XYZ file of C-alpha atoms in Angstrom:
609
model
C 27.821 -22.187 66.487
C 25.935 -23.643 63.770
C 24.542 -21.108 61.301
C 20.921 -22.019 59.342
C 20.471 -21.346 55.985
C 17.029 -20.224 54.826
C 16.150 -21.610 51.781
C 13.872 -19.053 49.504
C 10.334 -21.198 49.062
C 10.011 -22.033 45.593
C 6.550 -20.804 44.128
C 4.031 -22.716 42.981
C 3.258 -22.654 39.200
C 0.151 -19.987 39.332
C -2.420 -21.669 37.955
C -4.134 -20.205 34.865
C -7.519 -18.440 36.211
C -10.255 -18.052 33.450
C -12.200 -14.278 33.607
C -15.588 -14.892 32.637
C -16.926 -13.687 29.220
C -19.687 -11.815 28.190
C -22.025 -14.856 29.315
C -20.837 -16.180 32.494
C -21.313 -19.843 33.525
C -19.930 -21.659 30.266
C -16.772 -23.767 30.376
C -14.256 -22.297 27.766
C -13.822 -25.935 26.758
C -17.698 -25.833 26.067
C -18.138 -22.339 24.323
C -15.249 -22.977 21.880
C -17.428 -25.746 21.025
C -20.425 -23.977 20.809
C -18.442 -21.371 18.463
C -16.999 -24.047 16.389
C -20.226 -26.033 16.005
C -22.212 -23.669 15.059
C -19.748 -21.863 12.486
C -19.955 -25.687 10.813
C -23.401 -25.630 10.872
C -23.664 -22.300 9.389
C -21.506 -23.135 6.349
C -23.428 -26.230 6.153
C -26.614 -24.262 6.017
C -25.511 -22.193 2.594
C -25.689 -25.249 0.501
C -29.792 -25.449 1.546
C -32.631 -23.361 -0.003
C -33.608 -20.260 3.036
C -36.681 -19.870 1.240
C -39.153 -21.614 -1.353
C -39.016 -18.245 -3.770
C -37.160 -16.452 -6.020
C -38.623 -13.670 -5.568
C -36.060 -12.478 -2.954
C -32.683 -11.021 -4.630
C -30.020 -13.559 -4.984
C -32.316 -17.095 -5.151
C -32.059 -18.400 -2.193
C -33.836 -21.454 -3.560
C -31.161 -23.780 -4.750
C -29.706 -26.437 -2.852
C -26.056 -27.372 -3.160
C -25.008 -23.949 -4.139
C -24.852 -20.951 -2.230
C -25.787 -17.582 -4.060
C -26.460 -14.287 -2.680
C -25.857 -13.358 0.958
C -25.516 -16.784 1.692
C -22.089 -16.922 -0.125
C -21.054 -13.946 2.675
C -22.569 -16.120 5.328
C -20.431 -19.027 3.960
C -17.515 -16.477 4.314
C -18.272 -15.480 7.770
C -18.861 -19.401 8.214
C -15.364 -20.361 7.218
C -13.544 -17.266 8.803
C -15.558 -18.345 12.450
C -14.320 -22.236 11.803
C -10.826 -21.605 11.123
C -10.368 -19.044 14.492
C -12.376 -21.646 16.963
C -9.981 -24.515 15.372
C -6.787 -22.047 16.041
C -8.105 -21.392 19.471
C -6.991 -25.719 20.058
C -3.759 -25.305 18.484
C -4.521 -26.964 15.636
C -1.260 -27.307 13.273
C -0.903 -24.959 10.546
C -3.733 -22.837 11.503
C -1.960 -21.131 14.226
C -0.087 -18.621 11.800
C -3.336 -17.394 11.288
C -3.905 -15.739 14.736
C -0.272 -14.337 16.420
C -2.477 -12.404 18.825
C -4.429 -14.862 20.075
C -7.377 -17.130 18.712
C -10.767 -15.681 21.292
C -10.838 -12.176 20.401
C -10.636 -13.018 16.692
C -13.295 -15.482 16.891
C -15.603 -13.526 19.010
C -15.229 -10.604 15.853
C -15.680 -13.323 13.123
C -18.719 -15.216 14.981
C -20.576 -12.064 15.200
C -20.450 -10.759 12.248
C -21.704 -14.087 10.676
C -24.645 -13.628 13.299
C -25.464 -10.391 12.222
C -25.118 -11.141 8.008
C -27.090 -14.207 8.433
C -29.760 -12.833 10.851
C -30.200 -9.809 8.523
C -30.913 -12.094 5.818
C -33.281 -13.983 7.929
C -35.067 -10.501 8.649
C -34.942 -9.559 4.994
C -36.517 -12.515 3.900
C -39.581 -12.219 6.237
C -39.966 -8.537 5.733
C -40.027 -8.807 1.822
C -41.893 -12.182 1.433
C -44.342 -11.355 4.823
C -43.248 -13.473 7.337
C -41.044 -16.403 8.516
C -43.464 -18.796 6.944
C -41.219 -18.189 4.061
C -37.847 -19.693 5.267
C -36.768 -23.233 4.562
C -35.042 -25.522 6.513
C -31.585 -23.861 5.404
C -32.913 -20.699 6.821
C -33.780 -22.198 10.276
C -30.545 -24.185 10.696
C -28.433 -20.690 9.798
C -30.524 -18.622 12.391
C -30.161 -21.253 15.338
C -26.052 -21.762 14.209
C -25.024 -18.624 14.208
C -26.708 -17.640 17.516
C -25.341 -20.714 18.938
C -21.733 -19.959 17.782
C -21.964 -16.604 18.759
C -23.243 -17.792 21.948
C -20.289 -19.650 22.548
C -17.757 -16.985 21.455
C -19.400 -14.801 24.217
C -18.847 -16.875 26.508
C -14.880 -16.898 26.417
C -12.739 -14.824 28.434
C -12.231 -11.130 27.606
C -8.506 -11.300 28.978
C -5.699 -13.338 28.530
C -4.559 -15.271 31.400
C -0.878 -13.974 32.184
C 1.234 -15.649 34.753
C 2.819 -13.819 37.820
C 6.427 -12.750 37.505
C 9.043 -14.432 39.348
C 10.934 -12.605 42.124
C 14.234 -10.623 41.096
C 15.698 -11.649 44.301
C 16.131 -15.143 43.942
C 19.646 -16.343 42.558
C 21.201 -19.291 41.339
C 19.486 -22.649 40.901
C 16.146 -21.505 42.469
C 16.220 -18.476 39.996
C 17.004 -21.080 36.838
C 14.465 -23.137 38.087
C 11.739 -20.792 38.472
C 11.834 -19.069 35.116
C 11.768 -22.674 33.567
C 8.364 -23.044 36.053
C 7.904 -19.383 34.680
C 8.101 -20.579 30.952
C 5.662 -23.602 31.665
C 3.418 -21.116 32.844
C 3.284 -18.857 30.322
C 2.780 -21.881 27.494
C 0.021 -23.395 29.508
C -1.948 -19.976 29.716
C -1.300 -19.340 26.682
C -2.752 -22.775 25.429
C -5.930 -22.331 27.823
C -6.427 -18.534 25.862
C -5.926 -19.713 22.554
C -2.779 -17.815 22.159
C -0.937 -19.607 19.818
C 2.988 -19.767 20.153
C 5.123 -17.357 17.744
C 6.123 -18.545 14.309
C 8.616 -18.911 12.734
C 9.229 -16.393 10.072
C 8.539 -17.793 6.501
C 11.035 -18.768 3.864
C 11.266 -15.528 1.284
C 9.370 -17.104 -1.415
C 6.510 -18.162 0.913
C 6.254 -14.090 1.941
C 5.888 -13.733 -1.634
C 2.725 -16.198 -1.999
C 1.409 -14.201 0.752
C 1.800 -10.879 -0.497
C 0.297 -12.312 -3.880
C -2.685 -14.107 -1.955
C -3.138 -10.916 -0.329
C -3.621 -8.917 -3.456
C -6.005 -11.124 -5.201
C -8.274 -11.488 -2.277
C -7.773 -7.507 -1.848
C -9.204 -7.644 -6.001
C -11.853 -9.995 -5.262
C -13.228 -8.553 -2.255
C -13.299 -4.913 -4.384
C -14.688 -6.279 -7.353
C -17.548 -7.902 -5.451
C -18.101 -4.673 -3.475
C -18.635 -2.971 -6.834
C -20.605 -5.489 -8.874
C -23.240 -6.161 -6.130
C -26.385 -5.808 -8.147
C -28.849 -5.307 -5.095
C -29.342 -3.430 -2.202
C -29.624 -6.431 0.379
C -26.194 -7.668 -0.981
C -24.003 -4.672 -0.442
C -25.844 -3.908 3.344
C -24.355 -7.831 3.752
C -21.063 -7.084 2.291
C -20.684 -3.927 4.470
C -21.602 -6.011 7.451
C -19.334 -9.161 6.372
C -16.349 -7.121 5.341
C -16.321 -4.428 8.352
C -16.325 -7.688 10.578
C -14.209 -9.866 8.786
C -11.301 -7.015 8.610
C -11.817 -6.311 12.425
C -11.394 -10.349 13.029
C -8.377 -9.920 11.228
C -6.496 -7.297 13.139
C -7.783 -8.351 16.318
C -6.254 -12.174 15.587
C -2.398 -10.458 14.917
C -2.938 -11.550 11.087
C -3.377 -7.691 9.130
C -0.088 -6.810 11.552
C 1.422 -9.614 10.054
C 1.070 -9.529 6.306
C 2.103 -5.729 7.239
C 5.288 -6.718 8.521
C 5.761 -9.070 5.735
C 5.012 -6.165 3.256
C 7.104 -3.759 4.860
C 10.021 -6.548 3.812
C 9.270 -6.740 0.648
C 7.888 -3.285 -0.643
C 8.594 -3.358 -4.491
C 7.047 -6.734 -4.767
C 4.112 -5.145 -2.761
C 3.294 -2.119 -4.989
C 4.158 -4.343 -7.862
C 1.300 -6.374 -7.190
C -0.553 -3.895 -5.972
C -0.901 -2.028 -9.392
C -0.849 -5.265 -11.494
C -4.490 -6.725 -8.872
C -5.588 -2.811 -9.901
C -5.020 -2.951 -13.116
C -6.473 -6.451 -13.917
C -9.541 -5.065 -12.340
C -11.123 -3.662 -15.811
C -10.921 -7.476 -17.625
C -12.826 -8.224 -14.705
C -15.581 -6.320 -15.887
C -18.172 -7.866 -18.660
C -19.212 -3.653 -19.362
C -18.262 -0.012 -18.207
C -20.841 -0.012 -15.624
C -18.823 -0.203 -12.760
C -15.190 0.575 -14.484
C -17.140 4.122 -14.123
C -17.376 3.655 -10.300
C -13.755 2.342 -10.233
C -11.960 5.353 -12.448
C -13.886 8.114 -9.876
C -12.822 5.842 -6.765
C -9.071 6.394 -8.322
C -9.110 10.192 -9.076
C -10.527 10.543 -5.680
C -8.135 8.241 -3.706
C -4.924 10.174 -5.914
C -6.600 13.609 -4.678
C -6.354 11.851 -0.911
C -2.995 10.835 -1.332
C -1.882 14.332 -2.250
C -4.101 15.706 0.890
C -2.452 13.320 3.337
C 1.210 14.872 2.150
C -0.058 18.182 3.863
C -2.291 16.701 6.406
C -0.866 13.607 7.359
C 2.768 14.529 6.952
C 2.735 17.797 7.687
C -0.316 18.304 9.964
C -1.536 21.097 8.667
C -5.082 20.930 8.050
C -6.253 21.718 4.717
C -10.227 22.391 4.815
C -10.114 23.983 0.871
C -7.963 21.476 -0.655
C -10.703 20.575 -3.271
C -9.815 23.896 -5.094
C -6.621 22.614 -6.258
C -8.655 20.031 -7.945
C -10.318 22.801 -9.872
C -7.460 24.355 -10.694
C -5.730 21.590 -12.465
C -9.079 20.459 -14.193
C -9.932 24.022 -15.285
C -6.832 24.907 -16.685
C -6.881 21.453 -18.342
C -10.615 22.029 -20.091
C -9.125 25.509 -21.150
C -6.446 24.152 -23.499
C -7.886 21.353 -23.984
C -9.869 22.294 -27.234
C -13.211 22.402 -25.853
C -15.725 24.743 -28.012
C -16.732 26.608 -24.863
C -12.992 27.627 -24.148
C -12.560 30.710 -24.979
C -8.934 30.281 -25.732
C -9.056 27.845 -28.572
C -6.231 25.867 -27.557
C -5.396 22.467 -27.708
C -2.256 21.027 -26.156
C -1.493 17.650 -26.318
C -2.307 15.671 -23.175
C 1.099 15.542 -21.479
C 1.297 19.260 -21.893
C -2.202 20.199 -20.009
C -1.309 17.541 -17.505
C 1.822 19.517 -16.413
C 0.093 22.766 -17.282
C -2.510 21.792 -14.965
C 0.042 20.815 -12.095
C 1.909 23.425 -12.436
C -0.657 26.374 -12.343
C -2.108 24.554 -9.650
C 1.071 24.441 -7.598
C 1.728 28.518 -8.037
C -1.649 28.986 -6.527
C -0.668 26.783 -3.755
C 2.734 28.725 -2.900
C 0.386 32.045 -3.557
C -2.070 30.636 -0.933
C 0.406 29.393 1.433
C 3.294 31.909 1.310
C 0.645 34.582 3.302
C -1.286 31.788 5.467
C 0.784 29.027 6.249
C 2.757 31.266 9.514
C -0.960 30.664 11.256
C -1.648 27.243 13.146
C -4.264 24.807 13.955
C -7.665 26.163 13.344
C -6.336 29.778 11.959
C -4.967 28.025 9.003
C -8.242 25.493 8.585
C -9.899 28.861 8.540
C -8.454 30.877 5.716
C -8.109 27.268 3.838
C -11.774 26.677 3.506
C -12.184 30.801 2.720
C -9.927 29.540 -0.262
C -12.166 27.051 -1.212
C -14.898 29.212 -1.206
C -13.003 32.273 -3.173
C -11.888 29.926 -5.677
C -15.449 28.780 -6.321
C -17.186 32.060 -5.939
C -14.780 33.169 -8.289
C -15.394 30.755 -11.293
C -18.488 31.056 -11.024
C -18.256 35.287 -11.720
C -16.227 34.500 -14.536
C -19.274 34.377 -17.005
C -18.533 37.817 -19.102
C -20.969 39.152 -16.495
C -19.703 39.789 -13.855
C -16.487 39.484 -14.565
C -14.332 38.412 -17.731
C -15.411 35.710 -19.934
C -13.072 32.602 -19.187
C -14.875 29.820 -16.962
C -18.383 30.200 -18.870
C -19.624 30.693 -14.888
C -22.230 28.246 -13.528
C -22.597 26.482 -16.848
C -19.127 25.555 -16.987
C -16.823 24.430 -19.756
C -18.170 21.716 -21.558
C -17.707 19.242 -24.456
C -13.839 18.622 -23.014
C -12.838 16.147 -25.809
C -11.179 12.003 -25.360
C -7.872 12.175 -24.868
C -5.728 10.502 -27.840
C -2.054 9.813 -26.749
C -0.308 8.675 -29.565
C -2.933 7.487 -31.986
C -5.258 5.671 -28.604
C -8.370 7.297 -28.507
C -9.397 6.721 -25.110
C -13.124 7.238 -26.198
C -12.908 4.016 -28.300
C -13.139 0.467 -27.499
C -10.285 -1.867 -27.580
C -9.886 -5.175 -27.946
C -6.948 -6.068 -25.437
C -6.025 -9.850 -25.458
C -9.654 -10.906 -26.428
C -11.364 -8.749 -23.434
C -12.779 -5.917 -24.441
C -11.733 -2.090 -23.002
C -14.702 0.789 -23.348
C -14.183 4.138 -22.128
C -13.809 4.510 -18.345
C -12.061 1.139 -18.868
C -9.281 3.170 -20.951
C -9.198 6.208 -18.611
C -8.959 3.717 -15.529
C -5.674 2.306 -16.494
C -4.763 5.858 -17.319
C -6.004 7.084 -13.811
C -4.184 3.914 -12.406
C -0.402 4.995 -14.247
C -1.230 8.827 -12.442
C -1.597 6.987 -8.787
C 1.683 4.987 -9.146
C 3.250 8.453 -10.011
C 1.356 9.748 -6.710
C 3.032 6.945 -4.481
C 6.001 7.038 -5.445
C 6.036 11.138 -5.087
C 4.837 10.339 -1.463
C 7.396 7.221 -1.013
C 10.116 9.296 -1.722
C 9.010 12.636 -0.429
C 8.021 10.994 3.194
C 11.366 8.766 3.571
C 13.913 11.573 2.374
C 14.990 14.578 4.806
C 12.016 16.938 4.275
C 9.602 13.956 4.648
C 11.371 14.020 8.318
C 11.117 17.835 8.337
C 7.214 17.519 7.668
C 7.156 14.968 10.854
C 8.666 16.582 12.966
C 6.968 19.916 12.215
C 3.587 18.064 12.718
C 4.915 16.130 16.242
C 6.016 19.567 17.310
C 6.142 22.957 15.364
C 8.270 24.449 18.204
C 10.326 21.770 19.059
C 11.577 21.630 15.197
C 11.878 24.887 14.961
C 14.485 24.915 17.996
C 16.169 21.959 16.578
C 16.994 24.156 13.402
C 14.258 23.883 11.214
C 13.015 25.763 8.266
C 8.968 25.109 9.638
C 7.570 27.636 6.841
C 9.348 26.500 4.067
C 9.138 23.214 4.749
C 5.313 23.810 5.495
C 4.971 25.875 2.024
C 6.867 22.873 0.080
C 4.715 19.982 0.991
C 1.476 22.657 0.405
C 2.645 23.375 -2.966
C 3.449 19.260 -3.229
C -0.110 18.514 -2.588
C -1.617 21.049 -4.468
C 0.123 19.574 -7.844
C -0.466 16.241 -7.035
C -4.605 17.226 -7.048
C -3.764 20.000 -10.124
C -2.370 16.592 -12.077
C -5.503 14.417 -10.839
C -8.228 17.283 -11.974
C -6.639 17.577 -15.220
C -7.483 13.800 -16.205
C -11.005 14.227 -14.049
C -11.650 17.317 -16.572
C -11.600 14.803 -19.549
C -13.046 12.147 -17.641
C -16.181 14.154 -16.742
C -16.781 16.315 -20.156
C -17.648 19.190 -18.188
C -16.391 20.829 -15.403
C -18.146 23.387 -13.038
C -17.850 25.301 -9.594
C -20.632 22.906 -7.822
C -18.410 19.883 -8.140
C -15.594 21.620 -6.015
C -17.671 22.593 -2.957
C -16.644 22.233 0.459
C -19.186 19.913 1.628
C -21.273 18.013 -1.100
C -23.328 15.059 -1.789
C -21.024 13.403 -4.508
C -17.199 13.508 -3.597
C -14.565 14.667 -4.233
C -14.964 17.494 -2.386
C -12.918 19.011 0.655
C -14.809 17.279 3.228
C -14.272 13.803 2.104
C -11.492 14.155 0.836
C -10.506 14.866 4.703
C -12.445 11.946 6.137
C -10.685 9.399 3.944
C -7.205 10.384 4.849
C -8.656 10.385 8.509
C -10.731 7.202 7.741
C -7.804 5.244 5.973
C -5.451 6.207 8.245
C -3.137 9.286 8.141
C 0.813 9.052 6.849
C 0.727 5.974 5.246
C 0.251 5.000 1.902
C -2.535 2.497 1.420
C -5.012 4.291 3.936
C -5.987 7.303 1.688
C -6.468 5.265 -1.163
C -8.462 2.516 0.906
C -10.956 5.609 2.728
C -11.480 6.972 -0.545
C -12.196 3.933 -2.094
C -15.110 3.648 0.933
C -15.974 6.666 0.871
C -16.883 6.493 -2.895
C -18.322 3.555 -2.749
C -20.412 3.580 0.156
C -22.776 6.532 -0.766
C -22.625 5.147 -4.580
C -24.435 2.330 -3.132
C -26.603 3.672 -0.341
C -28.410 5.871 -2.820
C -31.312 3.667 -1.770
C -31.502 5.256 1.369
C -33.086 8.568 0.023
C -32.553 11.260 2.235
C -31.050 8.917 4.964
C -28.609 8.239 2.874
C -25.683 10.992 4.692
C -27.151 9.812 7.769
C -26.345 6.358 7.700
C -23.150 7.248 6.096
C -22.356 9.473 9.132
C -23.544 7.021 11.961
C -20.674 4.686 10.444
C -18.316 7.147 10.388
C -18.839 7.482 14.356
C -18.618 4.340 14.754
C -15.603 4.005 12.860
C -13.737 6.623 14.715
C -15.021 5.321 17.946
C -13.810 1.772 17.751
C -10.530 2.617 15.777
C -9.633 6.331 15.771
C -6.320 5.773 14.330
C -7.337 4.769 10.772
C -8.001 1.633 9.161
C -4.590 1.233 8.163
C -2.792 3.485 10.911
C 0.843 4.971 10.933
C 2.602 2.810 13.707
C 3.378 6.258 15.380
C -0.337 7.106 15.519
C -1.068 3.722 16.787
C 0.943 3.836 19.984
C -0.340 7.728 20.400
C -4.380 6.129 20.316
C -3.313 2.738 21.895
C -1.005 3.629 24.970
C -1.290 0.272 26.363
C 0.199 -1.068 23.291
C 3.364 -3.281 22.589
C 5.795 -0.591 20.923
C 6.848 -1.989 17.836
C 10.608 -2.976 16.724
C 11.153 -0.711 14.258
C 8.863 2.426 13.723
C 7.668 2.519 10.229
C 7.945 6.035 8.576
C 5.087 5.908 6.355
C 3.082 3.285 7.778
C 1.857 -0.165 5.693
């Protein structure tokens, strides 16, 4: 008897099927075309005039130099170009985009559309008409629609190949996961996925991180000094595309990863790109903005220790602030202290911290057993007790020490060791005016702040908070402490903002109760100081101090806007939240908890990028 041996039928390779974009009927082969075409033409078009006048912002007028918003177009341009060459595999540009070439390029394509059509719009509405563009004008409308055309027109998914059966054995198994591998290469290829790197040689990482700093000080420094309106609605536009292109491409995750290797270089940098931020700077104009974005981004920082750490939401936080910059103007040596004190610097600063960090156990020892919206509720009471009561404390209705609603004023410069911090100063030929000084100061506080939070979030409370913020009862069954460990990072935070108000007190000459309000036009205040941990992302490091920075900034620079100004500001917010709830820089932890679909990452960072 003859037995028969069925052979398993080998599959065919599966044959990589294209979904259709967001326009149906164009070839892939033809819309990255399209996309790459037109983000040519478009960087072509900013070396032509958009319009005979100069009577729009920026003169748009010369040709062979691009000023204005067409240097963000140009940008936008480049950022399109490079992702539709990618998408072919093009040597050396494939590093760029680890997640994939389309979904970057779609991102980058449309945000050059929308910068360059806004300009187009600008130009007609101002001037009265589109009688006013030039030829450079024209060729940037009809590119960028064309590229983004194209871009539309790829497929939303990747192609993935079907898995081989688990069944099969021996040489039909070895040869179908080499058919598998083809596969997986050729889709790949037909998606624009690009093929993992290898990982760079240390001192290459280290270019990187560097690149990544200076571009991070160029792109703030612009964001400052734009000088009209028109610019910084193109910026936001540019920028808020740009950075999604980035993530969506793989190459944010990245530079993350490469950061997370080499952290000391990373802050290193970090503060040196900050600091060389004030030589940037031909007056104090904006060193103004940029000393206020830091004492409001070191306020954050301290904020996201009990909120993003901890999880306990903080809705009076602001006060602490107060404290540390009222106890500061008291001893400070201000006429309108009635306690004719002066302490040297050093001295108020701690003073300040630590007075502000006994009203933080006094607040939290009584509240912090409540949860969840109990304890946002008796935290924004604080708020509002601590202003109510500075402002009684006018020898009216209560005892003369705060000078109620008119404050304490005339705070004097600090002078640390013989540098008056009111003077200029001629540093290596640039010279350093007044915010300039108390910027660098500011900027010596923040290091402090990160490495507090470096060192508080890796060690074993840092864990504590965690796990207390994952799940209160599930810690406290596994043996821990949750109030005191809840009551140490509230007392944490509140000297962290007790240490920032005490250089804000000098920095401002006066302080009163309306700058420490729950909700306000001008931050700091409790609300935004909230939405910027939220914003930036919460447990990690650079997110706070990135929201803030925004949060600053933005209504700085929308004060055009009138009384639409917290409008706009909001509708961004929601759209922020919508299309990336975990944070602009997110925790990896909070990542996976908005993403679920996402790839789970090696190794879980503890406090994020």
């Amino acid at each position: 008897m003859t037995t028969q041996t069925t052979v398993p039928e080998t599959p065919s390779t599966p044959a990589a099927t294209t979904p259709s974009g967001l326009i149906g009927g164009i070839p892939p082969t033809v819309a990255r075309a399209l996309a790459t075409g037109g983000g040519i033409l478009a960087v072509v078009s900013t070396f032509l005039a958009w319009t005979w006048t100069a009577e729009f912002p920026g003169d748009l007028t010369v040709y062979g130099y691009p000023g204005g918003l067409q240097v963000l177009v140009l940008i936008g341009g480049i950022l399109t170009t490079l992702f539709a060459l990618s998408s072919y595999q093009v040597k050396g540009l494939r590093w760029l985009t680890p997640a994939g070439a389309d979904g970057a390029l779609k991102l980058a394509a449309l945000g050059t559309f929308a910068t360059a059509w806004y300009t187009v719009l600008a130009i007609s509405a101002k001037l009265g008409g589109l009688v006013n563009l030039e030829p450079g004008g024209w060729l940037v409308a009809v590119a960028t629609l064309v590229s983004v055309t194209g871009a539309a027109a790829l497929p939303f998914e990747r192609p993935e190949p079907e898995p081989f059966d688990p069944d099969d054995t021996g040489w039909e198994t070895y040869r179908h996961q080499v058919r598998h591998g083809i596969a997986i290469l050729r889709a790949a290829v037909a998606s624009g996925t690009p093929t993992p790197a290898r990982r760079l040689p240390a001192y290459a990482e280290i270019l990187v991180i560097v690149a990544a700093m200076a571009l991070g000080l160029i792109v703030f420094t612009y964001g400052i000094g734009t000088e009209y309106d028109q610019l910084f609605i193109g910026f936001l536009i540019t920028v808020g595309f740009c950075f999604a292109a980035l993530a969506k491409s793989g190459l944010i995750s990245r530079i993350s990863a490469i950061t997370a290797r080499h952290r000391v270089i990373t802050m290193a940098g970090a503060f040196i790109a900050a600091a060389l931020f004030p030589f940037t700077q031909s007056d104090d104009q904006y060193a103004t903005i940029g000393v206020y974005i830091l004492i409001f981004a070191t306020v954050a920082l301290g904020l996201n220790i009990v909120v993003g750490l901890a999880g306990l939401l903080d809705l009076g936080y602001v006060a602490f602030l107060g404290v540390g910059a009222y106890t500061a103007a008291l001893v400070s040596g201000s006429p309108a202290s009635p306690l004719h004190v002066q302490l040297p610097f050093w001295a108020s600063a701690l003073l300040g911290g630590a007075v502000a960090m006994v009203f933080g156990v006094i607040i939290g020892a009584p509240t912090l057993r409540l949860r969840g919206d109990y304890l946002a509720i008796v935290t924004l009471g604080f708020g509002e007790i601590f202003r109510v009561t500075v402002l009684n404390l006018d020898g009216t209705s209560g005892p003369d020490i705060t000078n109620g609603s008119n404050g304490i004023s005339s705070i004097p410069n600090l002078n640390i060791l013989g540098f008056d911090f009111g003077q200029e100063h001629n540093i290596l030929g640039f010279t350093i005016a007044r915010f300039a000084n108390y910027f660098l100061l500011m900027l010596l506080i923040t290091l402090i702040v990160v490495v507090v939070f470096r060192r508080s979030s890796d060690s074993r409370i840092g864990r504590a908070w965690v796990a207390i913020r994952e799940d209160e009862t599930a810690a406290l069954a596994m043996g821990i402490n949750g109030f005191r460990v809840k009551l140490i990072a509230f007392a944490l935070g509140a000297t962290l903002a007790g240490l920032a108000g005490a250089v804000q007190a000098h920095v401002t000459y006066t302080v009163t109760p309306e700058q420490y309000q729950f909700a306000h036009v001008v931050p700091p205040n409790s609300a935004f100081l909230l939405a910027a941990v939220v914003l930036g992302g919460m447990g990690t490091i650079s997110g706070p101090l990135v929201g803030a920075a925004l949060l600053y900034l933005i209504p700085a620079k929308l004060q055009f806007l009138g009384n639409y100004q917290l409008f706009a500001f909001g509708l961004a917010l929601v759209l922020l939240m919508r299309f990336r709830p975990e944070g602009l820089i997110p925790n990896r932890r909070r990542q996976l908890e908005f993403h679920e679909d996402a790839e789970a990452p090696t190794v879980l960072s503890k406090t994020g990028a």
